[in-house]
Amino acid sequence: MTRPLEIALLGLGTVGAGVAELLQRHAELLAERAGGPLQLRRVAVRDPDKPRDVDLDPDLLCGDPTLVAADPEIDVLVEVMGGIEPARTLLCEALRRGVHVVTANKELLAKHGAELREAALQGGAGLHCEAAVAGGIPIVKALAESLSGNRVQALYGIVNGTTNFILTRMTQDKVGFAEALKQAQDLGYAEANPAADVDGDDAASKLAILAGLAFGAEFASDDVYRAGIGHLTPTDIQAAADLGHVIKLLAIAKDRDGQVELRVHPTMIPADHPLAAVHGAYNAVFVHGDAVGDLMFYGRGAGRMPTASAVLADIVDAAQDLRRGVSGRIPMPSRRLAVLPMTEVTSRYYLAIQVADQPGVLGAIATVLGRHQVSVASMIQKGRRDAPVDLLFVTHQAVERQLLAALEEVAGLPQVERIAQVIRVEGSEEA
Ligand code: NAP
Ligand code: HSE
């Protein structure tokens, strides 16, 4: 009989418990697919005495991740504990020893991907990370392998389930931000520190990984401009609806003739855009390749079993490589690409400007915008006479640097009370 492959698991939380459960539930199926049995050898947790909702021999649990990762008998190390250290050191050491690694840790990959790849090359080991981006959606494999015949020109992703869940609850059910966030946490979607979700950091890490695969270049999370959803109000969501749009936290990567745009921010998209139909904790990645055209990948982007599904696919890949005696495939960056500064990015914009309702105010604002090459596509006025009113503008394409300069000047006009909101607009024919 074929010897079982020995799996060590770092972490038995939301994702780890799902991995342990699937290893048991699908043991026979996985053995068929992996070319032999998969054996869970040890599991590292912070607190081995904590009650767990997964049926596991307590003797497998260990409070020391170093001991688990350094076990000389393991073939595959699965890291689902999160954070930078000790994960970075343990994974690099394991890879250098030739242990194949599967990780769901986008933060680590986006900060130290080059170091991990280098360690994998040194050890001839595989580095697998399907679960790190978009949970259960097999987008990493699609970009690394299935789309090799394309030059990817643009990628738009809803890659954070927590923020999509919050925005959906705020849009569809008029639930407040705090209540929606609490629900996302209870459902296991949110990161240990939910600010990583809400502020766009989690999506930025995922975009750095996706763009690296799409464009064959090395990007880090710090290369990605990000703005979160914490400043969005029910008024913004209603205004978007009135304009026939919805607001999504989009991760956007575009090839701009040798430079790339990398940005994560709330974005207004038309209500009939395919990404507008992505609700709740679902994720989607919309890819445009020069040969294939438009593609959209859709599925559950977070949560125990969807993420475990991606981890198991990676474990099976690693097992197949081990059985065949080949070192794992590691997509390596082949190009150097500069990231376009955010100030040079071109976009359409939604602007909400609160003003005193006086004759000439509209003209004064339009004059300033025009002087900075910001052209207005549409405008509506909201509010009562004799009270401050909101002027809602949607612009044509404008350069961010020019828009910011215009807004600074607009904010100084005597009739203008405040710039209430600025949201980038994508997805129409102009974008
Ligand atoms: P989690 O529920 O907080 O679980 C973390 C697990 O790791 C826990 O079992 C914890 O032990 C253990 N752990 C943490 N630090 C440790 C340390 N220093 N030593 C030993 N054990 C340690 O996290 P999660 O949601 O499963 O996420 C895990 C990873 O998957 C993260 O990188 C996350 O970004 C990524 N991810 C999560 C999702 C999702 O939907 N949750 C989706 C995709 C990717 P205790 O149980 O004893 O506390
Ligand atoms: N916190 C992440 C999310 C988990 O909400 O998408 C999946 O990576």
mmCIF file of C-alpha atoms in Angstrom, residues 19-180:
data_model
loop_
_atom_site.group_PDB
_atom_site.id
_atom_site.type_symbol
_atom_site.label_atom_id
_atom_site.label_comp_id
_atom_site.label_asym_id
_atom_site.label_seq_id
_atom_site.Cartn_x
_atom_site.Cartn_y
_atom_site.Cartn_z
ATOM 1 C CA VAL A 19 -9.593 21.626 6.699
ATOM 2 C CA ALA A 20 -9.526 19.031 9.493
ATOM 3 C CA GLU A 21 -13.206 18.269 8.872
ATOM 4 C CA LEU A 22 -12.764 17.795 5.106
ATOM 5 C CA LEU A 23 -9.678 15.604 5.596
ATOM 6 C CA GLN A 24 -11.918 13.261 7.599
ATOM 7 C CA ARG A 25 -15.173 13.599 5.633
ATOM 8 C CA HIS A 26 -13.565 13.038 2.220
ATOM 9 C CA ALA A 27 -10.685 10.754 3.280
ATOM 10 C CA GLU A 28 -11.369 8.148 0.558
ATOM 11 C CA LEU A 29 -12.099 10.656 -2.184
ATOM 12 C CA LEU A 30 -8.982 12.653 -1.331
ATOM 13 C CA ALA A 31 -6.819 9.507 -1.263
ATOM 14 C CA GLU A 32 -8.023 8.698 -4.802
ATOM 15 C CA ARG A 33 -7.289 12.219 -6.016
ATOM 16 C CA ALA A 34 -3.991 12.583 -4.197
ATOM 17 C CA GLY A 35 -2.714 9.171 -5.283
ATOM 18 C CA GLY A 36 -2.651 7.839 -1.706
ATOM 19 C CA PRO A 37 -3.953 8.530 1.800
ATOM 20 C CA LEU A 38 -3.527 11.886 3.523
ATOM 21 C CA GLN A 39 -2.753 11.633 7.209
ATOM 22 C CA LEU A 40 -3.230 14.524 9.639
ATOM 23 C CA ARG A 41 -0.145 14.164 11.816
ATOM 24 C CA ARG A 42 -0.136 17.211 14.132
ATOM 25 C CA VAL A 43 -2.047 20.439 14.665
ATOM 26 C CA ALA A 44 -0.638 23.606 16.229
ATOM 27 C CA VAL A 45 -2.973 25.868 18.191
ATOM 28 C CA ARG A 46 -2.468 28.646 20.705
ATOM 29 C CA ASP A 47 -4.496 26.918 23.393
ATOM 30 C CA PRO A 48 -4.710 23.100 23.204
ATOM 31 C CA ASP A 49 -7.314 23.025 26.015
ATOM 32 C CA LYS A 50 -9.843 25.273 24.254
ATOM 33 C CA PRO A 51 -13.105 23.459 23.337
ATOM 34 C CA ARG A 52 -13.246 22.811 19.550
ATOM 35 C CA ASP A 53 -16.226 22.163 17.297
ATOM 36 C CA VAL A 54 -14.317 19.633 15.226
ATOM 37 C CA ASP A 55 -14.005 15.966 16.079
ATOM 38 C CA LEU A 56 -10.252 15.429 16.441
ATOM 39 C CA ASP A 57 -7.991 13.274 18.591
ATOM 40 C CA PRO A 58 -6.834 15.723 21.333
ATOM 41 C CA ASP A 59 -3.377 14.113 21.252
ATOM 42 C CA LEU A 60 -2.821 15.683 17.824
ATOM 43 C CA LEU A 61 -2.974 19.196 19.296
ATOM 44 C CA CYS A 62 0.201 21.016 20.259
ATOM 45 C CA GLY A 63 0.708 24.510 21.658
ATOM 46 C CA ASP A 64 4.068 24.986 19.938
ATOM 47 C CA PRO A 65 3.897 25.723 16.186
ATOM 48 C CA THR A 66 7.699 25.452 15.859
ATOM 49 C CA LEU A 67 7.598 21.866 17.066
ATOM 50 C CA VAL A 68 4.838 21.026 14.586
ATOM 51 C CA ALA A 69 6.453 22.756 11.588
ATOM 52 C CA ALA A 70 9.879 21.272 12.286
ATOM 53 C CA ASP A 71 8.624 17.671 12.556
ATOM 54 C CA PRO A 72 10.960 15.771 10.173
ATOM 55 C CA GLU A 73 8.199 13.325 9.190
ATOM 56 C CA ILE A 74 5.873 15.867 7.575
ATOM 57 C CA ASP A 75 5.419 16.122 3.811
ATOM 58 C CA VAL A 76 3.009 19.057 3.625
ATOM 59 C CA LEU A 77 2.745 21.984 6.016
ATOM 60 C CA VAL A 78 -0.613 23.780 5.962
ATOM 61 C CA GLU A 79 -0.568 27.252 7.505
ATOM 62 C CA VAL A 80 -3.938 28.667 8.515
ATOM 63 C CA MET A 81 -3.041 30.542 11.673
ATOM 64 C CA GLY A 82 -2.497 33.963 10.064
ATOM 65 C CA GLY A 83 -0.173 36.843 10.979
ATOM 66 C CA ILE A 84 3.418 37.439 9.942
ATOM 67 C CA GLU A 85 5.406 35.754 12.698
ATOM 68 C CA PRO A 86 5.940 32.965 13.483
ATOM 69 C CA ALA A 87 4.355 31.971 10.132
ATOM 70 C CA ARG A 88 7.064 33.632 7.997
ATOM 71 C CA THR A 89 9.996 31.950 9.727
ATOM 72 C CA LEU A 90 8.327 28.545 10.008
ATOM 73 C CA LEU A 91 7.204 28.454 6.368
ATOM 74 C CA CYS A 92 10.571 29.615 5.019
ATOM 75 C CA GLU A 93 12.407 26.998 7.070
ATOM 76 C CA ALA A 94 10.021 24.240 5.979
ATOM 77 C CA LEU A 95 10.276 25.222 2.300
ATOM 78 C CA ARG A 96 14.082 25.221 2.453
ATOM 79 C CA ARG A 97 13.897 21.670 3.842
ATOM 80 C CA GLY A 98 11.779 20.657 0.834
ATOM 81 C CA VAL A 99 8.438 20.507 2.691
ATOM 82 C CA HIS A 100 5.578 21.601 0.455
ATOM 83 C CA VAL A 101 3.620 24.487 1.939
ATOM 84 C CA VAL A 102 -0.040 25.414 1.604
ATOM 85 C CA THR A 103 -1.057 28.767 3.050
ATOM 86 C CA ALA A 104 -4.183 30.928 3.205
ATOM 87 C CA ASN A 105 -2.184 33.836 4.598
ATOM 88 C CA LYS A 106 -2.525 36.704 2.117
ATOM 89 C CA GLU A 107 -0.972 39.217 4.498
ATOM 90 C CA LEU A 108 2.212 37.138 4.653
ATOM 91 C CA LEU A 109 2.270 36.468 0.903
ATOM 92 C CA ALA A 110 1.712 40.105 0.023
ATOM 93 C CA LYS A 111 4.474 41.281 2.361
ATOM 94 C CA HIS A 112 7.037 38.477 2.026
ATOM 95 C CA GLY A 113 6.055 36.598 -1.131
ATOM 96 C CA ALA A 114 9.504 36.999 -2.706
ATOM 97 C CA GLU A 115 11.225 35.525 0.353
ATOM 98 C CA LEU A 116 8.824 32.560 0.441
ATOM 99 C CA ARG A 117 9.310 31.876 -3.272
ATOM 100 C CA GLU A 118 13.075 32.060 -2.875
ATOM 101 C CA ALA A 119 12.909 29.547 0.001
ATOM 102 C CA ALA A 120 10.683 27.253 -2.102
ATOM 103 C CA LEU A 121 13.156 27.375 -5.005
ATOM 104 C CA GLN A 122 16.061 26.589 -2.672
ATOM 105 C CA GLY A 123 14.261 23.572 -1.227
ATOM 106 C CA GLY A 124 12.605 22.420 -4.462
ATOM 107 C CA ALA A 125 9.277 22.590 -2.630
ATOM 108 C CA GLY A 126 5.861 23.776 -3.747
ATOM 109 C CA LEU A 127 4.232 26.946 -2.424
ATOM 110 C CA HIS A 128 0.447 26.859 -2.803
ATOM 111 C CA CYS A 129 -1.904 29.714 -1.935
ATOM 112 C CA GLU A 130 -5.303 29.217 -3.573
ATOM 113 C CA ALA A 131 -7.160 30.009 -0.338
ATOM 114 C CA ALA A 132 -5.355 33.314 0.150
ATOM 115 C CA VAL A 133 -7.441 35.179 -2.436
ATOM 116 C CA ALA A 134 -11.217 34.998 -2.820
ATOM 117 C CA GLY A 135 -11.762 31.991 -0.517
ATOM 118 C CA GLY A 136 -13.278 29.109 -2.444
ATOM 119 C CA ILE A 137 -12.913 30.640 -5.933
ATOM 120 C CA PRO A 138 -10.091 28.945 -7.882
ATOM 121 C CA ILE A 139 -8.738 32.250 -9.209
ATOM 122 C CA VAL A 140 -5.070 31.693 -8.354
ATOM 123 C CA LYS A 141 -4.902 28.583 -10.482
ATOM 124 C CA ALA A 142 -6.891 30.274 -13.247
ATOM 125 C CA LEU A 143 -4.457 33.194 -13.455
ATOM 126 C CA ALA A 144 -1.304 31.114 -12.954
ATOM 127 C CA GLU A 145 -2.227 28.339 -15.365
ATOM 128 C CA SER A 146 -5.490 28.569 -17.273
ATOM 129 C CA LEU A 147 -4.939 32.079 -18.645
ATOM 130 C CA SER A 148 -1.282 31.635 -19.625
ATOM 131 C CA GLY A 149 -2.142 32.329 -23.259
ATOM 132 C CA ASN A 150 -3.361 35.832 -22.482
ATOM 133 C CA ARG A 151 -2.017 39.211 -21.680
ATOM 134 C CA VAL A 152 -4.310 40.266 -18.854
ATOM 135 C CA GLN A 153 -5.337 43.878 -19.378
ATOM 136 C CA ALA A 154 -7.600 44.546 -16.416
ATOM 137 C CA LEU A 155 -8.912 42.857 -13.327
ATOM 138 C CA TYR A 156 -11.726 44.024 -11.044
ATOM 139 C CA GLY A 157 -12.399 42.077 -7.876
ATOM 140 C CA ILE A 158 -14.767 41.965 -4.977
ATOM 141 C CA VAL A 159 -12.261 40.091 -2.856
ATOM 142 C CA ASN A 160 -13.286 40.900 0.694
ATOM 143 C CA GLY A 161 -16.353 39.061 1.924
ATOM 144 C CA THR A 162 -16.727 41.086 5.118
ATOM 145 C CA THR A 163 -17.015 44.464 3.395
ATOM 146 C CA ASN A 164 -19.238 43.093 0.645
ATOM 147 C CA PHE A 165 -21.476 41.600 3.326
ATOM 148 C CA ILE A 166 -21.596 44.947 5.178
ATOM 149 C CA LEU A 167 -22.338 46.963 2.014
ATOM 150 C CA THR A 168 -25.022 44.471 0.967
ATOM 151 C CA ARG A 169 -26.732 44.623 4.369
ATOM 152 C CA MET A 170 -26.557 48.437 4.341
ATOM 153 C CA THR A 171 -27.937 48.608 0.778
ATOM 154 C CA GLN A 172 -30.610 45.933 0.832
ATOM 155 C CA ASP A 173 -31.721 45.887 4.465
ATOM 156 C CA LYS A 174 -30.779 49.424 5.577
ATOM 157 C CA VAL A 175 -28.846 47.915 8.479
ATOM 158 C CA GLY A 176 -26.283 50.165 10.192
ATOM 159 C CA PHE A 177 -22.545 49.678 9.688
ATOM 160 C CA ALA A 178 -21.790 48.430 13.234
ATOM 161 C CA GLU A 179 -24.577 45.837 13.242
ATOM 162 C CA ALA A 180 -23.580 44.515 9.800
#
